[in-house]
Amino acid sequence: MMPKKAKPARNEKEEGPIPCKRGKREAAGVHSTLNFSSPSDLFESLISPIKTQTFFKEFWEQKPLLIQRDDPALATYYRSLFRLTDLKSLCSRGIYYGRDVNVCRCVNGKKKILNKDGKAHFLQLRKDFDQKRATIQFHQPQRFKDELWRIQEKLECYFGSLVGSNVYITPSGSQGLPPHYDDVEIFILQLEGEKHWRLYQPTVPLAREYSVEAEDRIGRPTHDFTLKPGDLLYFPRGTIHQADTPPGLAHSTHVTISTYQNSSWGDFVLDTISGLVFDTAKEDMELRAGLPRQLLLQVETTTVKTRLSGLLRMLADRLEGTKEVLSSHMKKDFIMNRLPPYHVGDGAELSTPGGTLPRLDSIVRFQFKEHIVFTVGPDQDPSDEIQEKMVYIYHSLRNRREIHMMGNEETESHGLRFPLSHMDALKQIWNSSAISVKDLKLPTDEEKQSLVLSLWTECLIQVL
């Protein structure tokens, strides 16, 4: 995130210029590479010199942030994340139009797709790039580029939400996409060349869907600036934006790293309310009572609002006294679809248990905690007539990197299930840096050993 100094961003509104932080050289503590020691360290190094607390207090979901720095080493690192020349080797691995790559250009305020059919070939991509001045959009490059996998895996741990990316390579004097806004929080990393950006006031703050906006609706830009290699730009979902490569310059390459799609309080309410209603209806006959006759045939249903609001208040009261807030789908969906832990080599440590077999006198601890979630739900075994609640532990150790964020690819869940009576023992291990198996809150030594053996076989715990 650091190039030569660009002109300060221009703001046409009264709110003042877009915050633009310029980092000094190593003497001021700006590192030339990102810090991967932990997810929080990675994020702080990504937005340096802005502090994390300042970022979430002043910018997150509120307003854009532009960071420009002079650090040739970091600019070189950014260039290594993805280059135009990388397309040649990627095409040789087998990439396809639509699925992996789009060729497009903004024409008269509209996106024109110039894709061919089937497999993409580098010579054809380069021809469209040079002759048709088309932008090459590469989908989810973290599937192929290890360093982007490393960055995005840490960011998924940090945000607790899926993190996707797209690379945009735009020739000189051209624009790939019309003005639009997205339904994700976006971080732009400028990799090659320069990109001219214009941002506009949102028409739908914190938007929940993508939309193209006509030039005559968006007014004057609130921010106008140019990104250079190493620069970083953040803006919230809903921010209208457009970008072009200035004429007379080399091509521009940037990567958008995006997160927080469908991760709002509204999504969480929808996710938890179904389980709350299901559980409450077991005990409260009012929820099991039938609807008034012909209610579904009526045009107006205003007469039921009082009854419905009363039921919702009752559910709210019930929630106040509930020990666990149950997430029906969001936790599982996140863990099933996220990146596996970054690793070098064949990743055997993620699929084959190693070390000493756990025994009653062993000391154990969870490993890969940032890739594990607990949920509580009904037993999913259809052969069980009594659907008792179980503790489910899902993890992403065996997720397939090559299908990350591809949407139409089938994913599967990996994990374990235990009786609800095992929850306290699992929390003991979770909350301890190390714990003796014999100290687990289970009635028998056999149950204690069985629990840790299951976790160890799944590569979720270490024996110290």
Short mmCIF file of C-alpha atoms in Angstrom, two decimals:
data_model
loop_
_atom_site.label_atom_id
_atom_site.label_comp_id
_atom_site.label_asym_id
_atom_site.label_seq_id
_atom_site.Cartn_x
_atom_site.Cartn_y
_atom_site.Cartn_z
CA MET A 1 0.00 0.00 0.00
CA MET A 2 2.55 2.62 -0.94
CA PRO A 3 3.54 4.55 -4.11
CA LYS A 4 4.93 7.88 -5.00
CA LYS A 5 2.90 10.68 -3.56
CA ALA A 6 -0.24 11.39 -5.52
CA LYS A 7 -2.15 14.63 -5.35
CA PRO A 8 -4.44 14.86 -2.33
CA ALA A 9 -7.91 13.62 -3.15
CA ARG A 10 -10.36 16.34 -4.03
CA ASN A 11 -13.71 16.63 -2.28
CA GLU A 12 -16.40 18.76 -3.84
CA LYS A 13 -18.57 18.65 -0.70
CA GLU A 14 -18.28 20.63 2.53
CA GLU A 15 -17.12 17.60 4.53
CA GLY A 16 -13.48 18.27 3.59
CA PRO A 17 -11.02 16.15 1.67
CA ILE A 18 -11.00 12.38 1.79
CA PRO A 19 -8.63 11.31 4.58
CA CYS A 20 -5.32 10.59 2.94
CA LYS A 21 -2.52 9.16 5.05
CA ARG A 22 1.04 9.21 3.80
CA GLY A 23 3.46 6.85 5.44
CA LYS A 24 7.11 7.71 5.70
CA ARG A 25 9.95 5.31 5.11
CA GLU A 26 11.21 2.63 7.45
CA ALA A 27 12.37 5.23 9.94
CA ALA A 28 8.73 5.95 10.81
CA GLY A 29 7.97 2.30 11.43
CA VAL A 30 6.22 1.48 8.14
CA HIS A 31 7.18 -2.08 7.21
CA SER A 32 7.95 -3.01 3.65
CA THR A 33 5.96 -6.26 3.95
CA LEU A 34 2.71 -7.20 5.64
CA ASN A 35 2.73 -8.69 9.14
CA PHE A 36 1.21 -12.18 9.13
CA SER A 37 1.81 -12.92 12.83
CA SER A 38 -1.95 -12.87 13.52
CA PRO A 39 -5.15 -11.78 11.77
CA SER A 40 -5.20 -8.49 13.71
CA ASP A 41 -1.53 -7.83 12.91
CA LEU A 42 -2.19 -8.48 9.23
CA PHE A 43 -5.11 -6.04 9.11
CA GLU A 44 -3.25 -3.35 11.01
CA SER A 45 -0.27 -3.64 8.66
CA LEU A 46 -2.63 -3.52 5.66
CA ILE A 47 -4.11 -0.15 6.71
CA SER A 48 -0.94 1.27 8.30
CA PRO A 49 -0.34 4.01 9.39
CA ILE A 50 -4.04 4.19 10.35
CA LYS A 51 -4.69 2.42 13.64
CA THR A 52 -7.37 -0.27 13.74
CA GLN A 53 -9.38 1.50 16.44
CA THR A 54 -9.42 4.70 14.40
CA PHE A 55 -10.44 2.84 11.26
CA PHE A 56 -13.51 1.22 12.81
CA LYS A 57 -14.50 4.35 14.70
CA GLU A 58 -14.22 6.81 11.82
CA PHE A 59 -14.32 4.94 8.49
CA TRP A 60 -15.84 1.43 8.57
CA GLU A 61 -19.34 1.54 7.02
CA GLN A 62 -19.13 5.35 7.13
CA LYS A 63 -16.80 6.93 4.58
CA PRO A 64 -13.88 6.21 2.23
CA LEU A 65 -10.23 6.13 3.26
CA LEU A 66 -7.29 6.66 0.91
CA ILE A 67 -3.79 5.60 2.00
CA GLN A 68 -0.80 6.65 -0.11
CA ARG A 69 2.80 5.93 0.87
CA ASP A 70 6.32 6.10 -0.50
CA ASP A 71 7.81 2.64 0.01
CA PRO A 72 9.40 1.03 -3.05
CA ALA A 73 9.74 -2.35 -1.29
CA LEU A 74 6.04 -2.52 -0.48
CA ALA A 75 5.12 -1.33 -3.98
CA THR A 76 7.23 -4.17 -5.35
CA TYR A 77 5.46 -6.63 -3.06
CA TYR A 78 2.07 -5.41 -4.27
CA ARG A 79 3.14 -5.83 -7.89
CA SER A 80 4.00 -9.45 -7.13
CA LEU A 81 0.41 -10.23 -6.05
CA PHE A 82 -0.85 -10.24 -9.65
CA ARG A 83 0.56 -8.97 -12.95
CA LEU A 84 -0.69 -8.85 -16.52
CA THR A 85 2.01 -11.38 -17.40
CA ASP A 86 0.55 -13.87 -14.89
CA LEU A 87 -2.35 -14.44 -17.29
CA LYS A 88 -0.13 -16.45 -19.62
CA SER A 89 0.65 -19.16 -17.05
CA LEU A 90 -2.92 -19.10 -15.71
CA CYS A 91 -4.34 -19.69 -19.19
CA SER A 92 -2.08 -22.71 -19.54
CA ARG A 93 -3.71 -24.19 -16.41
CA GLY A 94 -7.16 -23.97 -17.97
CA ILE A 95 -9.37 -20.96 -17.29
CA TYR A 96 -12.74 -20.22 -18.87
CA TYR A 97 -14.68 -17.16 -19.97
CA GLY A 98 -17.45 -16.22 -17.57
CA ARG A 99 -16.34 -18.55 -14.83
CA ASP A 100 -12.75 -17.35 -14.36
CA VAL A 101 -12.33 -14.31 -16.54
CA ASN A 102 -14.45 -11.57 -18.12
CA VAL A 103 -13.41 -9.24 -20.92
CA CYS A 104 -15.38 -6.00 -20.77
CA ARG A 105 -15.43 -2.30 -21.52
CA CYS A 106 -17.57 0.64 -20.46
CA VAL A 107 -19.31 2.03 -23.55
CA ASN A 108 -21.73 4.98 -23.23
CA GLY A 109 -22.26 4.31 -19.54
CA LYS A 110 -22.95 0.59 -19.98
CA LYS A 111 -20.86 -2.52 -19.44
CA LYS A 112 -20.13 -4.31 -22.70
CA ILE A 113 -19.06 -7.95 -22.36
CA LEU A 114 -16.60 -9.13 -25.01
CA ASN A 115 -16.20 -12.73 -23.84
CA LYS A 116 -15.62 -15.58 -26.25
CA ASP A 117 -16.94 -19.10 -25.58
CA GLY A 118 -15.17 -21.77 -23.61
CA LYS A 119 -11.51 -21.80 -22.67
CA ALA A 120 -9.56 -18.55 -22.53
CA HIS A 121 -6.28 -18.27 -24.42
CA PHE A 122 -3.66 -15.67 -23.55
CA LEU A 123 -3.07 -14.49 -27.13
CA GLN A 124 -6.80 -13.74 -27.57
CA LEU A 125 -7.00 -11.98 -24.18
CA ARG A 126 -3.98 -9.87 -25.09
CA LYS A 127 -5.46 -9.07 -28.50
CA ASP A 128 -8.74 -7.82 -26.98
CA PHE A 129 -6.74 -5.92 -24.36
CA ASP A 130 -4.52 -4.17 -26.91
CA GLN A 131 -6.89 -3.68 -29.85
CA LYS A 132 -10.31 -3.32 -28.21
CA ARG A 133 -8.99 -1.51 -25.13
CA ALA A 134 -10.87 -4.04 -23.02
CA THR A 135 -10.51 -4.60 -19.28
CA ILE A 136 -9.63 -8.12 -18.14
CA GLN A 137 -11.47 -9.05 -14.95
CA PHE A 138 -10.05 -12.13 -13.24
CA HIS A 139 -12.33 -13.80 -10.67
CA GLN A 140 -11.08 -14.99 -7.29
CA PRO A 141 -7.32 -15.04 -8.01
CA GLN A 142 -6.64 -16.37 -4.49
CA ARG A 143 -7.47 -19.79 -5.97
CA PHE A 144 -4.21 -19.61 -7.91
CA LYS A 145 -2.00 -16.98 -6.28
CA ASP A 146 -0.57 -18.15 -2.96
CA GLU A 147 0.11 -14.73 -1.46
CA LEU A 148 -3.49 -13.60 -2.03
CA TRP A 149 -4.63 -16.85 -0.38
CA ARG A 150 -2.37 -16.00 2.55
CA ILE A 151 -3.81 -12.47 2.85
CA GLN A 152 -7.47 -13.41 2.42
CA GLU A 153 -7.33 -16.40 4.74
CA LYS A 154 -6.06 -14.12 7.52
CA LEU A 155 -8.72 -11.52 6.70
CA GLU A 156 -11.47 -14.16 6.91
CA CYS A 157 -10.18 -14.99 10.38
CA TYR A 158 -10.16 -11.28 11.26
CA PHE A 159 -13.62 -10.38 9.97
CA GLY A 160 -15.36 -13.69 10.59
CA SER A 161 -16.86 -13.28 7.14
CA LEU A 162 -16.05 -14.53 3.65
CA VAL A 163 -13.41 -12.48 1.80
CA GLY A 164 -13.35 -12.57 -2.00
CA SER A 165 -11.28 -10.76 -4.61
CA ASN A 166 -11.21 -9.74 -8.26
CA VAL A 167 -8.32 -8.42 -10.35
CA TYR A 168 -8.95 -5.69 -12.94
CA ILE A 169 -6.37 -5.05 -15.67
CA THR A 170 -7.25 -1.98 -17.76
CA PRO A 171 -5.30 -0.59 -20.75
CA SER A 172 -4.29 3.03 -21.12
CA GLY A 173 -7.13 5.48 -21.84
CA SER A 174 -9.89 2.99 -21.07
CA GLN A 175 -12.57 2.19 -18.50
CA GLY A 176 -13.90 -1.28 -17.76
CA LEU A 177 -17.05 -0.68 -15.71
CA PRO A 178 -19.72 2.04 -15.59
CA PRO A 179 -20.52 3.93 -12.36
CA HIS A 180 -21.98 1.44 -9.88
CA TYR A 181 -22.15 0.43 -6.24
CA ASP A 182 -21.61 -2.91 -4.54
CA ASP A 183 -23.07 -4.84 -1.61
CA VAL A 184 -19.67 -5.47 -0.01
CA GLU A 185 -17.02 -3.56 1.92
CA ILE A 186 -14.15 -2.97 -0.51
CA PHE A 187 -10.40 -2.59 -0.14
CA ILE A 188 -8.55 -1.64 -3.35
CA LEU A 189 -4.84 -2.50 -3.66
CA GLN A 190 -3.13 -0.85 -6.61
CA LEU A 191 -0.65 -3.33 -8.12
CA GLU A 192 0.59 -1.99 -11.49
CA GLY A 193 0.38 1.39 -13.20
CA GLU A 194 -2.05 4.15 -12.19
CA LYS A 195 -5.84 4.21 -11.84
CA HIS A 196 -7.99 7.34 -11.74
CA TRP A 197 -10.92 7.02 -9.32
CA ARG A 198 -14.09 9.02 -8.75
CA LEU A 199 -16.38 8.36 -5.80
CA TYR A 200 -19.93 9.70 -5.36
CA GLN A 201 -22.43 10.10 -2.56
CA PRO A 202 -24.34 6.82 -1.98
CA THR A 203 -27.96 6.74 -3.08
CA VAL A 204 -28.40 3.58 -0.96
CA PRO A 205 -26.07 3.63 2.08
CA LEU A 206 -24.88 0.14 3.11
CA ALA A 207 -26.54 -1.31 0.02
CA ARG A 208 -27.63 -4.96 -0.03
CA GLU A 209 -27.29 -5.42 -3.79
CA TYR A 210 -25.14 -4.41 -6.76
CA SER A 211 -26.50 -1.68 -9.03
CA VAL A 212 -25.32 0.39 -11.99
CA GLU A 213 -26.08 4.12 -11.69
CA ALA A 214 -26.62 6.49 -14.60
CA GLU A 215 -24.21 9.42 -14.90
CA ASP A 216 -27.07 11.95 -14.79
CA ARG A 217 -28.22 10.61 -11.39
CA ILE A 218 -25.00 10.57 -9.42
CA GLY A 219 -24.01 14.24 -9.57
CA ARG A 220 -20.48 15.50 -9.10
CA PRO A 221 -17.79 13.30 -7.53
CA THR A 222 -17.24 13.75 -3.82
CA HIS A 223 -13.70 12.41 -4.25
CA ASP A 224 -11.33 12.43 -7.22
CA PHE A 225 -7.80 10.96 -7.05
CA THR A 226 -5.25 8.64 -8.66
CA LEU A 227 -3.91 5.41 -7.15
CA LYS A 228 -0.32 4.26 -7.75
CA PRO A 229 1.39 0.94 -6.96
CA GLY A 230 1.21 0.22 -3.25
CA ASP A 231 -1.74 2.54 -2.53
CA LEU A 232 -4.81 1.31 -0.69
CA LEU A 233 -8.37 2.60 -0.92
CA TYR A 234 -11.28 1.56 1.29
CA PHE A 235 -14.94 2.43 0.79
CA PRO A 236 -18.19 1.13 2.34
CA ARG A 237 -20.83 -0.85 0.48
CA GLY A 238 -23.18 1.44 -1.39
CA THR A 239 -20.42 3.91 -2.37
CA ILE A 240 -20.89 4.79 -6.05
CA HIS A 241 -17.61 4.62 -7.92
CA GLN A 242 -15.95 4.45 -11.33
CA ALA A 243 -12.31 4.14 -12.36
CA ASP A 244 -10.25 4.51 -15.55
CA THR A 245 -6.63 4.23 -16.63
CA PRO A 246 -5.40 7.70 -17.68
CA PRO A 247 -4.36 8.01 -21.35
CA GLY A 248 -0.68 8.01 -22.19
CA LEU A 249 0.24 5.75 -19.26
CA ALA A 250 0.95 2.04 -18.97
CA HIS A 251 -1.87 -0.35 -18.14
CA SER A 252 -3.30 -0.45 -14.62
CA THR A 253 -3.78 -3.53 -12.45
CA HIS A 254 -5.62 -3.48 -9.14
CA VAL A 255 -7.23 -6.08 -6.92
CA THR A 256 -10.46 -5.53 -5.02
CA ILE A 257 -10.65 -7.42 -1.74
CA SER A 258 -14.25 -7.54 -0.55
CA THR A 259 -16.09 -8.72 2.54
CA TYR A 260 -19.28 -8.45 4.64
CA GLN A 261 -21.77 -9.55 2.00
CA ASN A 262 -25.01 -10.53 3.75
CA SER A 263 -23.40 -10.00 7.16
CA SER A 264 -25.80 -7.42 8.62
CA TRP A 265 -27.92 -7.48 11.76
CA GLY A 266 -30.91 -8.08 9.48
CA ASP A 267 -29.28 -11.24 8.14
CA PHE A 268 -28.51 -12.40 11.67
CA VAL A 269 -32.09 -11.80 12.82
CA LEU A 270 -33.40 -13.85 9.89
CA ASP A 271 -30.86 -16.56 10.70
CA THR A 272 -31.73 -16.88 14.39
CA ILE A 273 -35.48 -16.22 14.45
CA SER A 274 -36.50 -19.52 12.85
CA GLY A 275 -34.77 -21.57 15.54
CA LEU A 276 -36.22 -19.36 18.28
CA VAL A 277 -39.75 -19.76 16.93
CA PHE A 278 -39.32 -23.52 16.55
CA ASP A 279 -38.11 -23.95 20.14
CA THR A 280 -40.70 -21.60 21.63
CA ALA A 281 -43.57 -23.27 19.77
CA LYS A 282 -42.74 -26.54 21.54
CA GLU A 283 -43.60 -24.94 24.87
CA ASP A 284 -46.06 -22.16 24.04
CA MET A 285 -49.44 -23.19 22.68
CA GLU A 286 -50.12 -19.65 21.46
CA LEU A 287 -47.64 -20.17 18.63
CA ARG A 288 -49.20 -23.53 17.81
CA ALA A 289 -52.73 -22.14 17.54
CA GLY A 290 -54.18 -22.07 14.03
CA LEU A 291 -54.50 -18.94 11.91
CA PRO A 292 -57.94 -17.38 11.51
CA ARG A 293 -60.00 -19.01 8.79
CA GLN A 294 -59.32 -17.70 5.27
CA LEU A 295 -56.53 -15.38 6.48
CA LEU A 296 -54.36 -16.28 3.51
CA LEU A 297 -57.22 -15.44 1.11
CA GLN A 298 -57.68 -11.91 2.43
CA VAL A 299 -56.37 -8.87 0.57
CA GLU A 300 -55.97 -6.85 3.79
CA THR A 301 -54.43 -8.47 6.85
CA THR A 302 -54.13 -5.39 9.07
CA THR A 303 -56.37 -6.98 11.71
CA VAL A 304 -53.66 -9.49 12.61
CA LYS A 305 -50.95 -6.89 13.25
CA THR A 306 -51.83 -6.61 16.93
CA ARG A 307 -51.66 -10.38 17.40
CA LEU A 308 -48.42 -10.63 15.43
CA SER A 309 -46.71 -7.80 17.33
CA GLY A 310 -47.73 -9.47 20.60
CA LEU A 311 -46.16 -12.74 19.49
CA LEU A 312 -42.96 -10.94 18.51
CA ARG A 313 -42.80 -9.29 21.93
CA MET A 314 -43.25 -12.67 23.54
CA LEU A 315 -40.37 -14.03 21.42
CA ALA A 316 -38.21 -11.07 22.45
CA ASP A 317 -38.90 -11.83 26.10
CA ARG A 318 -38.07 -15.45 25.46
CA LEU A 319 -34.79 -14.43 23.83
CA GLU A 320 -33.83 -12.39 26.91
CA GLY A 321 -33.91 -15.55 28.98
CA THR A 322 -32.23 -17.82 26.43
CA LYS A 323 -28.76 -19.06 27.31
CA GLU A 324 -27.55 -19.62 23.73
CA VAL A 325 -28.38 -17.55 20.64
CA LEU A 326 -28.59 -20.18 17.93
CA SER A 327 -27.30 -19.46 14.43
CA SER A 328 -29.09 -21.77 12.03
CA HIS A 329 -27.12 -21.24 8.85
CA MET A 330 -24.71 -18.28 8.89
CA LYS A 331 -21.99 -19.96 10.96
CA LYS A 332 -22.13 -23.17 8.98
CA ASP A 333 -22.26 -21.37 5.63
CA PHE A 334 -19.20 -19.29 6.53
CA ILE A 335 -17.09 -22.20 7.70
CA MET A 336 -18.08 -24.42 4.73
CA ASN A 337 -17.20 -21.83 2.11
CA ARG A 338 -14.14 -20.07 3.49
CA LEU A 339 -10.50 -20.67 2.62
CA PRO A 340 -8.58 -23.47 4.36
CA PRO A 341 -5.63 -22.41 6.56
CA TYR A 342 -2.71 -21.11 4.52
CA HIS A 343 0.09 -23.65 4.35
CA VAL A 344 3.17 -24.48 2.35
CA GLY A 345 3.44 -28.01 0.97
CA ASP A 346 0.82 -30.74 0.82
CA GLY A 347 -1.01 -29.66 4.00
CA ALA A 348 -0.76 -33.09 5.62
CA GLU A 349 -0.97 -31.47 9.05
CA LEU A 350 -4.53 -30.41 8.22
CA SER A 351 -5.81 -33.89 7.34
CA THR A 352 -3.71 -36.42 9.25
CA PRO A 353 -3.43 -36.35 13.05
CA GLY A 354 0.11 -36.21 14.29
CA GLY A 355 1.93 -36.49 17.57
CA THR A 356 0.98 -38.53 20.60
CA LEU A 357 -2.39 -40.24 20.90
CA PRO A 358 -4.36 -38.42 23.67
CA ARG A 359 -4.84 -40.29 26.95
CA LEU A 360 -6.51 -39.54 30.25
CA ASP A 361 -3.37 -37.92 31.68
CA SER A 362 -2.63 -35.89 28.51
CA ILE A 363 -2.59 -32.10 28.31
CA VAL A 364 -4.45 -30.85 25.23
CA ARG A 365 -5.46 -27.63 23.48
CA PHE A 366 -7.41 -26.62 20.38
CA GLN A 367 -5.42 -25.76 17.26
CA PHE A 368 -6.66 -23.83 14.20
CA LYS A 369 -9.21 -22.15 16.50
CA GLU A 370 -9.88 -19.41 13.95
CA HIS A 371 -11.10 -22.11 11.55
CA ILE A 372 -13.59 -23.73 13.94
CA VAL A 373 -17.17 -22.83 14.93
CA PHE A 374 -19.60 -24.37 17.42
CA THR A 375 -23.34 -24.53 16.77
CA VAL A 376 -26.21 -26.13 18.65
CA GLY A 377 -29.07 -27.68 16.74
CA PRO A 378 -31.39 -30.65 16.41
CA ASP A 379 -29.87 -34.05 15.64
CA GLN A 380 -29.67 -34.29 11.85
CA ASP A 381 -29.82 -38.09 11.80
CA PRO A 382 -33.15 -38.89 10.06
CA SER A 383 -33.25 -42.32 11.73
CA ASP A 384 -33.64 -40.75 15.17
CA GLU A 385 -37.32 -40.27 15.96
CA ILE A 386 -36.56 -37.93 18.88
CA GLN A 387 -34.67 -34.95 17.52
CA GLU A 388 -32.51 -34.09 20.52
CA LYS A 389 -30.21 -31.09 20.41
CA MET A 390 -26.58 -31.75 19.61
CA VAL A 391 -23.36 -29.74 19.64
CA TYR A 392 -21.86 -29.45 16.16
CA ILE A 393 -18.24 -28.50 15.57
CA TYR A 394 -17.58 -27.43 11.98
CA HIS A 395 -14.15 -26.60 10.60
CA SER A 396 -12.52 -25.50 7.34
CA LEU A 397 -9.28 -27.51 7.49
CA ARG A 398 -10.25 -29.61 4.48
CA ASN A 399 -12.00 -26.96 2.42
CA ARG A 400 -10.99 -26.78 -1.24
CA ARG A 401 -9.13 -23.59 -2.05
CA GLU A 402 -9.75 -24.01 -5.79
CA ILE A 403 -13.52 -23.46 -5.44
CA HIS A 404 -13.38 -20.59 -2.93
CA MET A 405 -16.10 -17.98 -3.60
CA MET A 406 -17.09 -19.60 -6.89
CA GLY A 407 -20.74 -19.87 -5.88
CA ASN A 408 -21.93 -22.59 -8.23
CA GLU A 409 -19.47 -25.17 -6.90
CA GLU A 410 -20.70 -27.77 -4.43
CA THR A 411 -19.20 -27.60 -0.96
CA GLU A 412 -19.42 -30.03 1.93
CA SER A 413 -19.26 -29.59 5.67
CA HIS A 414 -16.48 -31.09 7.76
CA GLY A 415 -16.82 -31.63 11.47
CA LEU A 416 -18.12 -33.58 14.43
CA ARG A 417 -21.24 -33.79 16.57
CA PHE A 418 -21.56 -34.49 20.27
CA PRO A 419 -24.41 -34.77 22.78
CA LEU A 420 -25.40 -31.45 24.32
CA SER A 421 -24.05 -32.76 27.64
CA HIS A 422 -20.53 -32.39 26.18
CA MET A 423 -20.83 -28.63 25.72
CA ASP A 424 -19.24 -27.67 29.04
CA ALA A 425 -16.23 -29.93 28.42
CA LEU A 426 -15.79 -28.50 24.93
CA LYS A 427 -15.94 -24.96 26.31
CA GLN A 428 -13.29 -25.92 28.86
CA ILE A 429 -10.88 -26.90 26.11
CA TRP A 430 -11.84 -23.87 24.02
CA ASN A 431 -11.26 -21.38 26.84
CA SER A 432 -8.00 -22.92 28.07
CA SER A 433 -4.53 -22.50 26.63
CA ALA A 434 -3.95 -26.07 27.90
CA ILE A 435 -6.05 -28.46 29.97
CA SER A 436 -5.72 -31.99 31.34
CA VAL A 437 -8.12 -34.52 29.85
CA LYS A 438 -8.93 -35.87 33.33
CA ASP A 439 -10.20 -32.39 34.38
CA LEU A 440 -12.93 -32.25 31.73
CA LYS A 441 -16.49 -31.92 33.03
CA LEU A 442 -17.81 -35.30 31.94
CA PRO A 443 -19.11 -38.08 34.23
CA THR A 444 -16.77 -40.88 33.14
CA ASP A 445 -13.13 -41.27 32.10
CA GLU A 446 -14.33 -43.16 29.04
CA GLU A 447 -16.36 -40.16 27.83
CA LYS A 448 -13.42 -37.82 28.42
CA GLN A 449 -11.06 -39.98 26.38
CA SER A 450 -13.61 -40.53 23.64
CA LEU A 451 -14.19 -36.77 23.29
CA VAL A 452 -10.51 -35.84 22.92
CA LEU A 453 -9.78 -38.79 20.66
CA SER A 454 -12.52 -37.63 18.28
CA LEU A 455 -11.12 -34.09 18.27
CA TRP A 456 -7.55 -35.34 17.78
CA THR A 457 -8.53 -37.63 14.88
CA GLU A 458 -10.13 -34.60 13.19
CA CYS A 459 -6.82 -32.64 13.72
CA LEU A 460 -8.60 -30.11 15.95
CA ILE A 461 -6.47 -30.57 19.07
CA GLN A 462 -2.81 -30.92 19.92
CA VAL A 463 -1.41 -33.13 22.64
CA LEU A 464 1.24 -31.14 24.52
#
